[in-house]
Coordinates of C-alpha atoms and ligand atoms in Angstrom, one line a residue:
X1 CA 94.3 58.0 1.7
X2 CA 97.7 56.4 2.2
X3 CA 96.3 52.9 1.8
X4 CA 94.6 54.0 -1.4
X5 CA 97.8 55.5 -2.8
X6 CA 99.7 52.3 -1.9
X7 CA 97.1 50.3 -3.6
X8 CA 97.4 52.3 -6.8
X9 CA 101.2 52.0 -6.7
X10 CA 100.9 48.3 -6.1
X11 CA 98.5 47.9 -9.0
X12 CA 100.8 49.9 -11.3
X13 CA 103.8 47.8 -10.2
X14 CA 101.9 44.6 -11.0
X15 CA 100.8 46.0 -14.3
X16 CA 104.3 47.1 -15.2
X17 CA 105.9 43.7 -14.3
X18 CA 103.2 42.0 -16.3
X19 CA 103.8 44.2 -19.4
X20 CA 107.6 44.1 -19.0
X21 CA 107.5 40.3 -18.6
X22 CA 105.3 39.7 -21.7
X23 CA 107.7 39.2 -24.5
X24 CA 106.7 41.5 -27.3
X25 CA 107.3 39.8 -30.7
X26 CA 108.4 41.5 -33.9
X27 CA 105.6 41.3 -36.4
X28 CA 105.6 42.3 -40.0
X29 CA 102.2 42.7 -41.8
X30 CA 102.0 43.0 -45.6
X31 CA 98.7 44.4 -46.8
X32 CA 99.5 45.9 -50.2
X33 CA 96.1 46.4 -51.7
X34 CA 95.4 50.1 -52.6
X35 CA 91.9 49.7 -51.4
X36 CA 90.5 51.0 -48.1
X37 CA 88.6 47.9 -47.2
X38 CA 91.7 45.8 -47.4
X39 CA 93.7 48.3 -45.6
X40 CA 91.1 48.3 -42.8
X41 CA 91.5 44.5 -42.4
X42 CA 95.2 44.7 -41.8
X43 CA 95.1 47.9 -39.7
X44 CA 92.7 46.4 -37.2
X45 CA 94.7 43.3 -36.4
X46 CA 98.1 45.0 -36.5
X47 CA 97.1 47.9 -34.3
X48 CA 95.6 45.5 -31.8
X49 CA 98.9 43.5 -31.7
X50 CA 100.8 46.8 -31.1
X51 CA 98.4 47.7 -28.3
X52 CA 99.2 44.4 -26.7
X53 CA 102.9 45.1 -26.6
X54 CA 104.2 43.6 -29.9
X55 CA 106.5 45.6 -32.2
X56 CA 104.6 46.0 -35.4
X57 CA 105.6 47.0 -38.9
X58 CA 103.0 47.4 -41.6
X59 CA 103.8 47.5 -45.4
X60 CA 100.9 49.4 -46.9
X61 CA 100.0 52.0 -49.6
X62 CA 98.4 54.2 -46.9
X63 CA 100.3 56.7 -44.8
X64 CA 99.4 56.9 -41.1
X65 CA 97.8 60.1 -40.0
X66 CA 98.9 59.8 -36.4
X67 CA 101.7 58.1 -34.5
X68 CA 100.8 54.8 -32.7
X69 CA 103.0 53.3 -30.1
X70 CA 104.9 50.1 -31.2
X71 CA 103.6 50.7 -34.7
X72 CA 105.5 51.7 -37.9
X73 CA 104.3 51.9 -41.5
X74 CA 106.4 51.3 -44.6
X75 CA 104.6 53.1 -47.4
X76 CA 104.6 51.5 -50.8
X77 CA 105.4 54.4 -53.2
X78 CA 103.4 54.6 -56.5
X79 CA 100.8 52.0 -55.3
X80 CA 97.9 54.3 -56.3
X81 CA 99.6 55.3 -59.6
X82 CA 100.0 51.6 -60.5
X83 CA 96.4 51.1 -59.7
X84 CA 95.4 54.0 -62.0
X85 CA 97.5 52.6 -64.8
X86 CA 95.8 49.2 -64.5
X87 CA 92.4 50.6 -63.9
X88 CA 89.5 48.6 -65.4
X89 CA 85.8 49.4 -65.4
X90 CA 84.8 47.0 -62.5
X91 CA 81.2 47.3 -63.5
X92 CA 82.1 45.8 -66.9
X93 CA 83.3 42.7 -65.1
X94 CA 79.7 41.8 -64.3
X95 CA 79.3 39.7 -67.4
X96 CA 82.6 37.8 -67.0
X97 CA 82.5 34.2 -66.0
X98 CA 84.3 32.7 -63.0
X99 CA 87.4 31.6 -64.9
X100 CA 88.0 34.8 -66.8
X101 CA 87.4 36.8 -63.6
X102 CA 90.0 34.7 -61.7
X103 CA 92.5 34.8 -64.5
X104 CA 92.1 38.5 -64.9
X105 CA 92.7 39.0 -61.1
X106 CA 95.7 36.7 -61.2
X107 CA 97.4 38.5 -64.1
X108 CA 96.4 42.0 -63.1
X109 CA 97.7 41.7 -59.6
X110 CA 101.2 40.6 -60.6
X111 CA 102.3 44.1 -61.4
X112 CA 101.0 45.4 -58.0
X113 CA 103.0 42.6 -56.3
X114 CA 106.2 43.5 -58.2
X115 CA 105.7 47.2 -57.6
X116 CA 105.5 46.5 -53.8
X117 CA 108.7 44.5 -53.8
X118 CA 110.4 47.0 -56.0
X119 CA 109.4 50.0 -53.9
X120 CA 112.5 51.6 -52.4
X121 CA 111.1 51.7 -48.9
X122 CA 110.4 48.0 -49.0
X123 CA 113.8 47.3 -50.6
X124 CA 115.4 49.1 -47.7
X125 CA 113.6 46.8 -45.3
X126 CA 114.5 43.7 -47.2
X127 CA 118.2 44.7 -47.3
X128 CA 118.2 45.7 -43.6
X129 CA 119.3 43.2 -41.0
X130 CA 116.0 43.4 -39.2
X131 CA 114.5 40.3 -37.8
X132 CA 110.8 39.3 -37.5
X133 CA 109.2 36.5 -35.6
X134 CA 106.0 36.5 -37.6
X135 CA 105.0 37.7 -41.0
X136 CA 101.3 38.2 -41.8
X137 CA 100.5 38.3 -45.5
X138 CA 97.1 39.3 -46.9
X139 CA 96.9 36.7 -49.6
X140 CA 95.3 38.1 -52.7
X141 CA 97.0 36.9 -55.9
X142 CA 100.4 38.1 -54.5
X143 CA 102.0 34.8 -53.7
X144 CA 105.6 36.0 -54.4
X145 CA 105.2 37.7 -51.0
X146 CA 105.8 34.3 -49.3
X147 CA 109.4 35.3 -49.8
X148 CA 109.0 37.7 -46.9
X149 CA 108.5 34.7 -44.6
X150 CA 111.5 32.8 -45.8
X151 CA 113.8 35.9 -46.0
X152 CA 113.1 36.9 -42.4
X153 CA 113.0 33.3 -41.2
X154 CA 109.6 34.1 -39.6
X155 CA 106.5 32.0 -39.1
X156 CA 104.1 32.7 -42.0
X157 CA 100.5 33.6 -41.2
X158 CA 98.0 34.2 -44.1
X159 CA 95.1 36.5 -43.7
X160 CA 92.5 35.5 -46.3
X161 CA 90.1 38.4 -47.0
X162 CA 87.7 35.9 -48.8
X163 CA 86.2 32.5 -48.0
X164 CA 88.1 29.3 -48.5
X165 CA 88.2 27.7 -51.9
X166 CA 90.6 25.5 -53.8
X167 CA 92.8 28.6 -53.7
X168 CA 93.4 28.4 -50.0
X169 CA 92.5 24.8 -49.3
X170 CA 95.3 23.2 -51.4
X171 CA 97.9 25.5 -49.8
X172 CA 96.9 24.3 -46.3
X173 CA 96.3 20.7 -47.2
X174 CA 92.6 21.1 -46.3
X175 CA 89.8 19.0 -47.8
X176 CA 87.5 21.1 -50.0
X177 CA 85.3 18.9 -52.1
X178 CA 84.1 21.0 -55.1
X179 CA 80.7 19.3 -54.6
X180 CA 79.9 21.8 -51.8
X181 CA 82.8 24.2 -51.5
X182 CA 82.3 26.9 -54.1
X183 CA 85.2 28.2 -56.1
X184 CA 86.3 31.8 -55.9
X185 CA 84.0 34.0 -58.2
X186 CA 81.7 31.0 -58.8
X187 CA 78.5 32.8 -57.8
X188 CA 77.4 29.7 -55.8
X189 CA 76.7 28.9 -52.2
X190 CA 77.2 25.4 -50.7
X191 CA 73.9 24.1 -52.1
X192 CA 74.5 23.4 -55.7
X193 CA 72.4 21.6 -58.3
X194 CA 73.8 19.1 -60.8
X195 CA 74.9 21.7 -63.4
X196 CA 76.4 24.0 -60.8
X197 CA 78.4 21.2 -59.3
X198 CA 79.6 20.3 -62.7
X199 CA 80.6 23.9 -63.4
X200 CA 82.2 24.3 -60.0
X201 CA 84.2 21.1 -60.5
X202 CA 85.4 22.0 -64.0
X203 CA 86.3 25.5 -62.6
X204 CA 88.2 23.8 -59.8
X205 CA 90.2 21.7 -62.3
X206 CA 90.9 24.5 -64.7
X207 CA 91.8 27.0 -62.1
X208 CA 94.1 24.9 -60.1
X209 CA 95.9 23.6 -63.2
X210 CA 96.3 27.2 -64.5
X211 CA 97.6 28.4 -61.1
X212 CA 100.2 25.7 -60.7
X213 CA 101.2 25.6 -64.4
X214 CA 101.3 29.3 -65.2
X215 CA 101.1 31.5 -62.0
X216 CA 103.5 29.5 -59.8
X217 CA 106.5 29.9 -62.2
X218 CA 105.8 33.7 -62.5
X219 CA 105.6 34.1 -58.7
X220 CA 108.7 32.0 -58.2
X221 CA 110.5 34.2 -60.6
X222 CA 109.4 37.5 -59.0
X223 CA 110.1 36.1 -55.5
X224 CA 113.7 35.1 -56.4
X225 CA 114.3 38.4 -58.2
X226 CA 113.7 40.4 -55.0
X227 CA 114.7 37.8 -52.3
X228 CA 118.0 36.0 -52.8
X229 CA 118.7 32.9 -50.8
X230 CA 115.1 31.8 -50.4
X231 CA 114.1 28.2 -51.3
X232 CA 111.8 27.2 -54.2
X233 CA 108.4 28.8 -54.2
X234 CA 106.6 25.5 -53.2
X235 CA 108.8 25.1 -50.1
X236 CA 107.7 28.4 -48.8
X237 CA 104.2 28.3 -50.1
X238 CA 103.2 25.1 -48.3
X239 CA 105.0 26.2 -45.1
X240 CA 102.2 28.3 -43.5
X241 CA 101.6 28.2 -39.8
X242 CA 98.2 29.7 -39.6
X243 CA 95.4 31.0 -41.9
X244 CA 93.0 33.6 -40.6
X245 CA 89.8 33.6 -42.7
X246 CA 87.5 36.5 -43.0
X247 CA 84.2 34.5 -42.7
X248 CA 81.7 33.8 -40.0
X249 CA 79.3 30.9 -39.5
X250 CA 76.5 33.3 -39.2
X251 CA 77.0 34.4 -42.8
X252 CA 78.9 31.5 -44.4
X253 CA 77.9 27.8 -44.9
X254 CA 79.9 25.3 -42.8
X255 CA 82.8 23.8 -44.7
X256 CA 85.9 21.8 -43.6
X257 CA 88.7 23.7 -41.8
X258 CA 91.8 22.3 -40.3
X259 CA 92.7 23.4 -36.8
X260 CA 95.1 26.0 -38.1
X261 CA 92.5 27.6 -40.3
X262 CA 90.6 30.1 -38.0
X263 CA 87.4 32.0 -38.9
X264 CA 87.6 35.6 -37.7
X265 CA 85.0 37.3 -39.9
X266 CA 83.5 40.4 -38.3
X267 CA 86.7 41.4 -36.5
X268 CA 86.9 44.6 -38.4
X269 CA 83.6 45.8 -36.9
X270 CA 84.1 48.4 -34.1
X271 CA 81.4 49.2 -31.5
X272 CA 79.3 52.0 -33.0
X273 CA 80.5 55.5 -32.4
X274 CA 78.2 58.6 -32.2
X275 CA 77.1 59.7 -35.7
X276 CA 77.8 63.3 -36.8
X277 CA 75.0 65.7 -35.7
X278 CA 73.2 66.4 -39.0
X279 CA 73.3 62.8 -40.1
X280 CA 71.9 61.7 -36.7
X281 CA 69.1 64.3 -37.0
X282 CA 68.3 63.0 -40.5
X283 CA 68.2 59.3 -39.2
X284 CA 66.2 60.2 -36.0
X285 CA 63.6 62.1 -38.0
X286 CA 63.0 59.4 -40.6
X287 CA 60.0 57.8 -38.9
X288 CA 59.1 55.8 -42.1
X289 CA 62.6 54.2 -42.0
X290 CA 65.8 54.6 -43.9
X291 CA 67.4 52.5 -46.7
X292 CA 71.2 52.7 -46.8
X293 CA 72.7 52.5 -50.3
X294 CA 76.4 52.0 -50.9
X295 CA 78.4 50.1 -53.5
X296 CA 81.5 49.9 -51.2
X297 CA 84.9 51.4 -51.5
X298 CA 86.2 49.8 -54.7
X299 CA 83.1 50.2 -56.9
X300 CA 82.0 53.8 -56.9
X301 CA 78.4 54.5 -57.6
X302 CA 79.4 57.6 -59.5
X303 CA 80.8 55.3 -62.1
X304 CA 77.4 53.7 -62.7
X305 CA 76.3 54.1 -66.3
X306 CA 73.4 56.6 -66.6
X307 CA 70.7 54.1 -67.4
X308 CA 71.5 52.0 -64.3
X309 CA 71.6 55.1 -62.2
X310 CA 68.3 56.3 -63.5
X311 CA 66.7 52.9 -62.9
X312 CA 67.9 53.0 -59.3
X313 CA 66.7 56.6 -58.8
X314 CA 63.3 55.9 -60.3
X315 CA 62.7 52.9 -58.1
X316 CA 63.8 54.9 -55.0
X317 CA 61.5 57.7 -55.9
X318 CA 58.5 55.4 -55.5
X319 CA 59.2 54.6 -51.9
X320 CA 58.0 56.4 -48.8
X321 CA 61.2 55.5 -46.9
X322 CA 64.1 57.8 -47.0
X323 CA 67.3 56.8 -48.8
X324 CA 70.8 57.6 -47.8
X325 CA 73.1 57.1 -50.8
X326 CA 76.9 57.0 -50.6
X327 CA 77.6 59.0 -53.7
X328 CA 81.2 60.1 -54.4
X329 CA 80.4 63.0 -56.9
X330 CA 78.8 66.4 -56.9
X331 CA 75.1 66.6 -56.3
X332 CA 72.7 65.1 -58.9
X333 CA 70.3 67.3 -60.8
X334 CA 67.4 64.8 -61.0
X335 CA 67.4 63.8 -57.3
X336 CA 64.0 62.7 -55.8
X337 CA 63.0 64.4 -52.5
X338 CA 63.4 61.2 -50.4
X339 CA 67.1 60.6 -51.4
X340 CA 70.0 62.2 -49.5
X341 CA 73.5 62.0 -51.0
X342 CA 76.7 61.8 -48.9
X343 CA 80.2 61.5 -50.1
X344 CA 81.3 59.6 -47.0
X345 CA 79.3 57.6 -44.6
X346 CA 80.2 55.9 -41.3
X347 CA 78.6 52.7 -42.6
X348 CA 78.8 50.6 -39.5
X349 CA 77.5 53.4 -37.3
X350 CA 74.6 54.1 -39.7
X351 CA 73.7 50.4 -39.8
X352 CA 73.5 50.4 -36.0
X353 CA 70.7 53.1 -36.1
X354 CA 67.3 51.7 -35.2
X355 CA 65.5 53.5 -38.1
X356 CA 67.6 51.7 -40.8
X357 CA 65.4 49.0 -42.4
X358 CA 67.3 47.8 -45.4
X359 CA 70.8 47.9 -46.9
X360 CA 71.2 48.1 -50.6
X361 CA 74.7 46.9 -51.3
X362 CA 77.1 45.5 -53.8
X363 CA 77.2 42.4 -51.6
X364 CA 80.9 42.8 -50.6
X365 CA 82.0 40.6 -47.7
X366 CA 82.7 43.4 -45.2
X367 CA 79.3 45.0 -46.0
X368 CA 77.5 41.7 -45.7
X369 CA 79.2 41.0 -42.3
X370 CA 78.4 44.5 -41.0
X371 CA 74.7 44.2 -42.1
X372 CA 74.3 40.8 -40.4
X373 CA 76.1 42.0 -37.3
X374 CA 73.4 44.7 -36.9
X375 CA 70.6 42.4 -38.2
X376 CA 69.7 44.4 -41.3
X377 CA 68.4 42.5 -44.4
X378 CA 70.1 43.1 -47.8
X379 CA 69.1 43.9 -51.3
X380 CA 72.3 43.1 -53.2
X381 CA 73.5 44.3 -56.6
X382 CA 76.5 42.0 -57.1
X383 CA 79.0 43.0 -59.7
X384 CA 82.0 40.7 -59.6
X385 CA 84.2 38.4 -57.5
X386 CA 82.7 37.0 -54.3
X387 CA 79.7 39.4 -54.3
X388 CA 77.5 37.0 -56.3
X389 CA 78.2 34.1 -53.9
X390 CA 77.7 36.3 -50.9
X391 CA 74.3 37.3 -52.2
X392 CA 73.5 33.8 -53.3
X393 CA 74.1 32.7 -49.7
X394 CA 71.9 35.6 -48.5
X395 CA 69.1 34.3 -50.7
X396 CA 69.6 30.7 -49.6
X397 CA 69.5 31.7 -45.9
X398 CA 66.7 34.1 -46.4
X399 CA 68.2 37.5 -45.3
X400 CA 68.6 39.0 -48.7
X401 CA 67.5 39.4 -52.3
X402 CA 69.9 39.5 -55.2
X403 CA 69.4 41.8 -58.2
X404 CA 72.5 41.0 -60.3
X405 CA 74.0 44.2 -61.8
X406 CA 73.8 43.0 -65.4
X407 CA 70.0 42.5 -65.1
X408 CA 69.5 45.6 -62.9
X409 CA 66.4 47.5 -64.0
X410 CA 63.7 49.6 -62.5
X411 CA 61.0 46.8 -62.2
X412 CA 63.4 44.3 -60.8
X413 CA 64.9 46.6 -58.2
X414 CA 61.4 47.9 -57.2
X415 CA 60.1 44.4 -56.7
X416 CA 63.2 43.5 -54.6
X417 CA 62.9 46.7 -52.4
X418 CA 59.2 46.1 -51.8
X419 CA 59.9 42.5 -50.8
X420 CA 62.8 43.5 -48.5
X421 CA 60.7 46.2 -46.8
X422 CA 57.3 44.5 -46.6
X423 CA 58.1 40.8 -46.0
X424 CA 59.1 40.6 -42.3
X425 CA 60.9 37.2 -42.8
X426 CA 64.0 38.9 -44.2
X427 CA 64.4 41.1 -41.2
X428 CA 63.6 38.2 -38.8
X429 CA 66.2 36.0 -40.4
X430 CA 68.8 38.8 -40.4
X431 CA 68.1 39.3 -36.7
X432 CA 68.4 35.6 -36.0
X433 CA 71.7 35.5 -37.9
X434 CA 72.8 38.5 -35.9
X435 CA 72.3 36.6 -32.7
X436 CA 74.4 33.8 -34.0
X437 CA 77.1 36.3 -34.9
X438 CA 77.2 37.7 -31.4
X439 CA 77.2 34.3 -29.7
X440 CA 81.0 33.6 -29.8
X441 CA 83.3 32.1 -27.2
X442 CA 85.8 34.8 -28.1
X443 CA 85.3 38.0 -30.1
X444 CA 86.7 37.5 -33.6
X445 CA 89.5 40.1 -33.0
X446 CA 90.5 38.4 -29.7
X447 CA 90.4 35.1 -31.4
X448 CA 92.8 36.4 -34.1
X449 CA 95.2 37.7 -31.5
X450 CA 95.0 34.5 -29.5
X451 CA 96.0 32.4 -32.4
X452 CA 98.8 34.6 -33.6
X453 CA 100.3 34.5 -30.1
X454 CA 99.6 30.7 -30.0
X455 CA 101.8 30.3 -33.0
X456 CA 104.5 32.3 -31.2
X457 CA 104.2 30.3 -28.0
X458 CA 104.4 27.0 -29.9
X459 CA 107.2 28.0 -32.3
X460 CA 105.3 27.9 -35.5
X461 CA 102.6 25.4 -34.5
X462 CA 104.1 22.6 -36.5
X463 CA 101.8 20.2 -34.7
X464 CA 98.8 21.8 -36.5
X465 CA 100.1 21.1 -40.0
X466 CA 98.3 18.5 -42.0
X467 CA 100.4 15.6 -43.0
X468 CA 98.6 15.6 -46.4
X469 CA 101.0 18.4 -47.3
X470 CA 103.8 15.8 -47.6
X471 CA 101.8 13.8 -50.1
X472 CA 101.9 14.1 -53.9
X473 CA 98.7 14.3 -55.8
X474 CA 98.6 10.5 -56.5
X475 CA 99.0 9.7 -52.8
X476 CA 96.5 12.4 -51.7
X477 CA 93.7 11.2 -54.0
X478 CA 94.7 7.6 -53.1
X479 CA 95.2 6.9 -56.8
X480 CA 98.3 4.8 -55.8
X481 CA 96.2 2.7 -53.5
X482 CA 93.3 2.5 -55.9
X483 CA 95.8 1.5 -58.6
X484 CA 97.3 -1.2 -56.4
X485 CA 93.9 -2.6 -55.4
X486 CA 92.8 -2.6 -59.1
X487 CA 95.9 -4.5 -60.0
X488 CA 95.2 -7.1 -57.3
X489 CA 91.6 -7.4 -58.4
X490 CA 92.7 -7.8 -62.0
X491 CA 95.3 -10.4 -61.1
X492 CA 92.7 -12.3 -59.0
X493 CA 90.3 -12.2 -61.9
X494 CA 92.9 -13.5 -64.3
X495 CA 93.9 -16.3 -61.8
X496 CA 90.3 -17.3 -61.4
X497 CA 89.6 -17.4 -65.1
X498 CA 92.8 -19.3 -65.7
X499 CA 91.9 -21.8 -62.9
X500 CA 88.3 -22.2 -64.2
X501 CA 89.6 -23.0 -67.7
X502 CA 92.1 -25.5 -66.2
X503 CA 89.3 -27.2 -64.3
X504 CA 86.8 -27.3 -67.2
X505 CA 89.2 -28.3 -70.0
X506 CA 90.1 -31.9 -68.8
X507 CA 86.4 -32.5 -68.0
X508 CA 85.4 -31.5 -71.6
X509 CA 88.1 -33.7 -73.0
X510 CA 86.7 -36.6 -71.1
X511 CA 83.2 -36.1 -72.4
X512 CA 84.4 -35.7 -75.9
X513 CA 86.5 -38.8 -75.7
X514 CA 83.6 -40.7 -74.3
X515 CA 81.4 -39.7 -77.2
X516 CA 84.1 -40.8 -79.7
X517 CA 84.2 -44.1 -78.0
Ligands
NAG1 C1 111.7 49.3 -60.1 O1 112.1 50.5 -59.7 C2 113.0 51.2 -60.5 C3 113.4 52.5 -59.8 O2 112.4 53.0 -59.0 C4 112.4 51.5 -61.9 O3 113.3 52.1 -62.7 C5 112.0 50.1 -62.5 O4 111.3 50.3 -63.7 C6 111.1 49.3 -61.5 N1 110.9 48.0 -62.0 C7 109.7 47.4 -62.1 C8 109.7 46.0 -62.6 O5 108.7 47.9 -61.6
NAG2 C1 109.0 26.7 -42.4 O1 108.7 27.7 -41.4 C2 109.4 27.5 -40.2 C3 108.9 28.6 -39.3 O2 107.6 28.4 -38.9 C4 110.9 27.6 -40.4 O3 111.6 27.4 -39.2 C5 111.3 26.6 -41.5 O4 112.7 26.8 -41.8 C6 110.5 26.8 -42.7 N1 110.8 25.8 -43.7 C7 111.2 26.1 -45.0 C8 111.4 24.9 -45.9 O5 111.2 27.2 -45.4
NAG3 C1 80.3 64.2 -61.5 O1 80.7 65.5 -61.3 C2 81.2 66.2 -62.4 C3 81.6 67.6 -62.0 O2 80.7 68.1 -61.2 C4 80.3 66.1 -63.6 O3 80.9 66.7 -64.7 C5 79.9 64.7 -63.9 O4 78.9 64.6 -64.9 C6 79.3 64.0 -62.6 N1 79.1 62.6 -62.9 C7 77.9 62.0 -62.6 C8 77.8 60.6 -62.9 O5 77.0 62.6 -62.2

């Protein structure tokens, strides 16, 4: 007994010295989007940092329901009201092209950004004398937030909720040839035909020009309005220590990434929890299989126009499988017998249930990652943003079928559902991809924490920064070198021509003079 007690004390003592000796850093996270999926991404990393002894502050539109040790939230007032004021029918964006989608996002998100900085709670923090070692920004058209990093003299870490594109690559000095790196909202995967490459390239040119010519001055202005004494936008913007990217090689095509650009896709996924009793009974009893249908947290299926909703219902009613539909409204009058509605669903836990055969989704990134994590094939109804390209990749890889929202009708959806259910290759590929997703050296969340602490240990990780960041565009594209070589070649050609003329002229003169004679 005594020895056992001693052992316990000894263990506790060791544990305490370990915890007390680990220097907790002060970390600020800025995740401003009034959208649950974005909130979830920030919450997961920051709570984990708090659990590991760091002192964490989160700026967020969401209040915390319960107290967490080492964790404080600064709530952005009015975030949801600003969202309501700027509300657009997301379903109507399905016909927009890549440029207009991106430009809309850019201009629409600027008021959110300003509202966050103008919020009195955030102002209090900015005006306080608090210090932070690290600032983690969720980058989503809110670049004025780079001011947080400069203001608190902290290492800047970017959390990118979407795959890399010109949008992130240029900031990090990372190579991203538009021949196989699709632009944001481009609807493409890495495999592009001639016209797609041309479109992607033009999109790249237009978007980067627009961003640097129009958005940068606006963000610079907003940044300096709320943060005094910070350098010019570009000095802060290109001074990022680490970028955490929400993609995974199981779900995304391989593209270049510098050593300070780390893939952590899937980190938000928690191990499945027990499902509520009635839902579990429903899933257990569905011997023919269950199809899960959810349009995510930003698009609400209750906002679907009636014709699209009817098309979906009609095609569901023809199946023998049961359908579990995340529906945010009261019950539907014309509901077929095999469809069950639920206002809220523990999506990840449901996907883990062995009777779930297929996931009908909007093709959002978090949903796609969760489906592949559990090896479930997809039928996607992409509407906007990255959803098209997520589904395009799913089709390329063979674990999903895309039925774009604008073309959604009963026949198309029925055909896709039948394929997804009857053709075993979709499920086989999804299971293979799932294996890839589980075969990681470090779990994505541990990887994120490792790299954040690495940046702390190595004082900003300057050694990881690409030297291309110090080049101007002429140097980066080697236009100066190409220009120089062209001049040398041109001069050489001129010299040769001149020399040839010199050699041939006297010779001619001789022959002419000979004839005369
Ligand atoms: C900032 O907040 C103040 C007071 O809450 C408000 O009067 C003002 O309109 C806000 N400005 C912007 C640009 O949102
Ligand atoms: C860049 O970030 C580092 C911290 O990682 C900081 O020490 C440095 O002052 C920053 N440079 C500029 C120009 O803001
Ligand atoms: C949602 O519920 C409200 C109130 O029950 C009803 O008036 C409305 O028509 C419903 N919307 C849809 C799309 O069913």
